[in-house]
């Protein structure tokens, strides 16, 4: 078994292998049996390459060290997650940065010109806002986050509870019941994005919104529902005064907010540029801004920088790409086309990797690799890629396509306009992790992100099927799906699948179908699929804890030890990400209809999370959790958690310990039966009520404090 280096992000740095990068492959094309390639049914997703700072990711080392392989999949998913903005539980600093750059359209925050009530005032007064726009990608999510930030700022000024801003993923099972969306003792501005909802989904919104609205005040929370375009009148009739149509700010204002007005000299005086900019909504303008910044850093003239950036924004759908593909096809220049696709998928990788991937793609197209019979006469990978550079499609020094950001568009373009290529392209992507064994960290991340790009064009099925193939193990095949593997090579391949599904599961277009498959795998999948699901949930759980924990609670029932271990790792990770109080709030639903296996995992996971706690846990969350635990859990599982809780309490200052003891006391409800449960769970030994049996004096003192409080509320003692 090969050893691997782990870098600061937990990604595998694979060593150079003795065998060639490209393994021998038969000429027979491999296609998914019994399935046709996915059809183009979805819109695109954000496929920006992951940027890893402070490390040369192309370095491959033979200095092997030991490592903890259980962290790999979570880390690769989280590397992508750090780049994703505007989804899930919002970071206050990120919201502040958004506010500093956000250009609010008329009527959103300030007074509107036609004296209508602003969106912020509607939300503040009615606690519900139905937000729509004339375009699907009109910046609705950013507007909702900006409104949430404004509410949070107002709450702090008023001295009331601090509001968090939280987006909830919309799943088919979502019914808008208050207990599904709102969390006790966690005031929030909750955002629901229904832009891709069908008619049945919208009927659910109409039915559930009435009851949900009445509960918002009790939970000290607010709700923003993003509606599909064209639905304003439908909801205005049912919910008058709560619908706001998002306007469009001036695009030049948005561009200047991202780039800086001082950097764009002359742009406001170019009427042609202003008209082209004005055709774009803010999300597209922000992408143009990224391209403009790149050019300005290279000392471009600002007007030229904006003009070329506007052209590059749509290059994937332009006649320029169609023309060059047609020219190369007519010349039967299959290698040039294969190199272009390989550079798009592995953008930023070494020429050796891109050329090897190109050879693999040619084989999947049943084309002989040029020059293969005489390797000494074959051009080097660098020389082969120079053909793309000479045609100004590749920056050879960095291995990146031109213009910046076109890689995902190239891949989507081929899938969309060349349907005959879909089957070999799918098979090629499936096989790449095995064919290119020495891919470095950035190449692995890039492969997963480009697959997510392609899924935006091809549909969620491509992402799910591709990830399932990458996650398959020999152990799983040989055991009929009962076993899986955490061996280094299998973990490496699965980590790419984790990154792909972490991206796709939280995409506004692909996400519902991907999450539906993950939910099914959590209940009915084989061991490989369940392990993959657990690691994906660890990746998305920090932003979407309810969604992740719903699937993890089913996985906790698994008979497979590797899957159960992955669930425990996910719980520990979520404890770090969310904090103990928030995790306990979301874990309350694990007690419903729980099997013994799930309760055992719950006990161990909470025990591990609590053991690292060094501050007082918020009383409301702790009491609610312990009330469910005391009334539900078997005695031995309860002992595991109570012991960890008391040991964590013993680490606190004496004056703080009572705040941790009291939730255990209140959880009993003053009922003798439950008082006995807690007393039994806190014993140093099952048969002893002697605190002298504790080896730690602080733990003994905390336990004595608990027992005194239990005696004070016990109705048996009160009667005497």
mmCIF file of N, CA, C and O in Angstrom, residues 103 111 126 128 139 150 223 258 317-318 336 344 354 409 476 478 491 515 521 554 571 574 631 647 663 666 702:
data_model
loop_
_atom_site.group_PDB
_atom_site.id
_atom_site.type_symbol
_atom_site.label_atom_id
_atom_site.label_comp_id
_atom_site.label_asym_id
_atom_site.label_seq_id
_atom_site.Cartn_x
_atom_site.Cartn_y
_atom_site.Cartn_z
ATOM 1 N N UNK A 103 -24.902 47.214 -3.744
ATOM 2 C CA UNK A 103 -25.614 48.370 -4.285
ATOM 3 C C UNK A 103 -27.099 48.046 -4.240
ATOM 4 O O UNK A 103 -27.590 47.216 -5.011
ATOM 5 N N UNK A 111 -35.961 54.768 1.386
ATOM 6 C CA UNK A 111 -37.295 55.160 0.950
ATOM 7 C C UNK A 111 -37.414 55.000 -0.558
ATOM 8 O O UNK A 111 -36.536 55.366 -1.319
ATOM 9 N N UNK A 126 -43.913 43.010 9.264
ATOM 10 C CA UNK A 126 -44.760 41.828 9.067
ATOM 11 C C UNK A 126 -44.027 40.518 9.350
ATOM 12 O O UNK A 126 -44.650 39.463 9.404
ATOM 13 N N UNK A 128 -42.519 38.723 7.484
ATOM 14 C CA UNK A 128 -42.525 37.877 6.282
ATOM 15 C C UNK A 128 -42.352 38.767 5.066
ATOM 16 O O UNK A 128 -43.023 39.800 4.941
ATOM 17 N N UNK A 139 -30.054 38.425 -8.484
ATOM 18 C CA UNK A 139 -29.434 38.830 -7.232
ATOM 19 C C UNK A 139 -30.356 38.713 -6.034
ATOM 20 O O UNK A 139 -30.153 39.365 -5.005
ATOM 21 N N UNK A 150 -29.300 43.764 7.696
ATOM 22 C CA UNK A 150 -29.893 45.004 8.200
ATOM 23 C C UNK A 150 -30.734 44.741 9.445
ATOM 24 O O UNK A 150 -30.700 45.508 10.413
ATOM 25 N N UNK A 223 -38.824 35.742 8.089
ATOM 26 C CA UNK A 223 -38.811 34.809 6.962
ATOM 27 C C UNK A 223 -38.796 35.571 5.650
ATOM 28 O O UNK A 223 -39.605 36.489 5.437
ATOM 29 N N UNK A 258 -17.457 46.824 -6.954
ATOM 30 C CA UNK A 258 -16.581 45.654 -6.890
ATOM 31 C C UNK A 258 -15.136 45.993 -7.255
ATOM 32 O O UNK A 258 -14.199 45.434 -6.677
ATOM 33 N N UNK A 317 -20.732 30.528 -25.333
ATOM 34 C CA UNK A 317 -21.882 30.412 -26.212
ATOM 35 C C UNK A 317 -21.685 31.221 -27.489
ATOM 36 O O UNK A 317 -22.629 31.454 -28.239
ATOM 37 N N UNK A 318 -20.455 31.638 -27.742
ATOM 38 C CA UNK A 318 -20.200 32.530 -28.862
ATOM 39 C C UNK A 318 -19.843 31.756 -30.125
ATOM 40 O O UNK A 318 -19.506 30.578 -30.095
ATOM 41 N N UNK A 336 -6.171 18.209 -31.059
ATOM 42 C CA UNK A 336 -6.358 19.586 -30.600
ATOM 43 C C UNK A 336 -7.625 19.687 -29.759
ATOM 44 O O UNK A 336 -7.630 20.289 -28.678
ATOM 45 N N UNK A 344 -9.499 22.050 -20.118
ATOM 46 C CA UNK A 344 -10.664 22.607 -19.425
ATOM 47 C C UNK A 344 -10.940 21.846 -18.134
ATOM 48 O O UNK A 344 -11.251 22.445 -17.095
ATOM 49 N N UNK A 354 -2.252 16.941 -18.370
ATOM 50 C CA UNK A 354 -3.240 17.309 -19.390
ATOM 51 C C UNK A 354 -3.067 16.452 -20.625
ATOM 52 O O UNK A 354 -4.044 15.969 -21.215
ATOM 53 N N UNK A 409 -17.173 26.775 -19.335
ATOM 54 C CA UNK A 409 -17.999 27.026 -20.507
ATOM 55 C C UNK A 409 -17.637 26.093 -21.657
ATOM 56 O O UNK A 409 -18.510 25.630 -22.393
ATOM 57 N N UNK A 476 -16.538 -3.218 -1.588
ATOM 58 C CA UNK A 476 -17.975 -3.108 -1.789
ATOM 59 C C UNK A 476 -18.479 -4.051 -2.856
ATOM 60 O O UNK A 476 -19.523 -4.704 -2.693
ATOM 61 N N UNK A 478 -17.052 -6.876 -3.916
ATOM 62 C CA UNK A 478 -16.887 -8.281 -3.546
ATOM 63 C C UNK A 478 -17.853 -8.722 -2.450
ATOM 64 O O UNK A 478 -18.135 -9.909 -2.319
ATOM 65 N N UNK A 491 -9.946 6.107 -0.244
ATOM 66 C CA UNK A 491 -10.275 7.379 0.388
ATOM 67 C C UNK A 491 -9.976 8.541 -0.541
ATOM 68 O O UNK A 491 -10.720 9.523 -0.600
ATOM 69 N N UNK A 515 -29.757 16.089 -3.227
ATOM 70 C CA UNK A 515 -30.088 15.828 -1.824
ATOM 71 C C UNK A 515 -31.104 14.703 -1.691
ATOM 72 O O UNK A 515 -31.079 13.943 -0.715
ATOM 73 N N UNK A 521 -29.870 7.227 -0.250
ATOM 74 C CA UNK A 521 -28.685 6.448 0.103
ATOM 75 C C UNK A 521 -28.552 6.312 1.616
ATOM 76 O O UNK A 521 -28.095 5.273 2.112
ATOM 77 N N UNK A 554 -30.181 8.831 9.866
ATOM 78 C CA UNK A 554 -30.496 7.545 9.237
ATOM 79 C C UNK A 554 -29.237 6.701 9.080
ATOM 80 O O UNK A 554 -29.262 5.481 9.274
ATOM 81 N N UNK A 571 -20.294 14.267 13.386
ATOM 82 C CA UNK A 571 -20.830 14.933 14.572
ATOM 83 C C UNK A 571 -19.745 15.752 15.267
ATOM 84 O O UNK A 571 -19.989 16.880 15.719
ATOM 85 N N UNK A 574 -19.187 18.839 13.193
ATOM 86 C CA UNK A 574 -20.270 19.805 13.345
ATOM 87 C C UNK A 574 -20.224 20.468 14.719
ATOM 88 O O UNK A 574 -20.618 21.630 14.865
ATOM 89 N N UNK A 631 -35.663 11.508 28.949
ATOM 90 C CA UNK A 631 -36.934 10.797 28.790
ATOM 91 C C UNK A 631 -36.911 9.744 27.697
ATOM 92 O O UNK A 631 -37.903 9.036 27.524
ATOM 93 N N UNK A 647 -17.790 15.964 33.470
ATOM 94 C CA UNK A 647 -16.338 16.175 33.380
ATOM 95 C C UNK A 647 -16.038 17.533 32.740
ATOM 96 O O UNK A 647 -15.099 18.226 33.164
ATOM 97 N N UNK A 663 -29.298 22.620 33.694
ATOM 98 C CA UNK A 663 -30.060 21.979 32.615
ATOM 99 C C UNK A 663 -30.361 20.508 32.886
ATOM 100 O O UNK A 663 -31.443 20.019 32.523
ATOM 101 N N UNK A 666 -33.292 20.631 35.404
ATOM 102 C CA UNK A 666 -34.551 21.057 34.790
ATOM 103 C C UNK A 666 -35.088 20.023 33.804
ATOM 104 O O UNK A 666 -36.293 19.931 33.583
ATOM 105 N N UNK A 702 -18.750 18.494 41.436
ATOM 106 C CA UNK A 702 -19.839 18.794 40.499
ATOM 107 C C UNK A 702 -20.969 17.783 40.659
ATOM 108 O O UNK A 702 -22.160 18.137 40.665
#
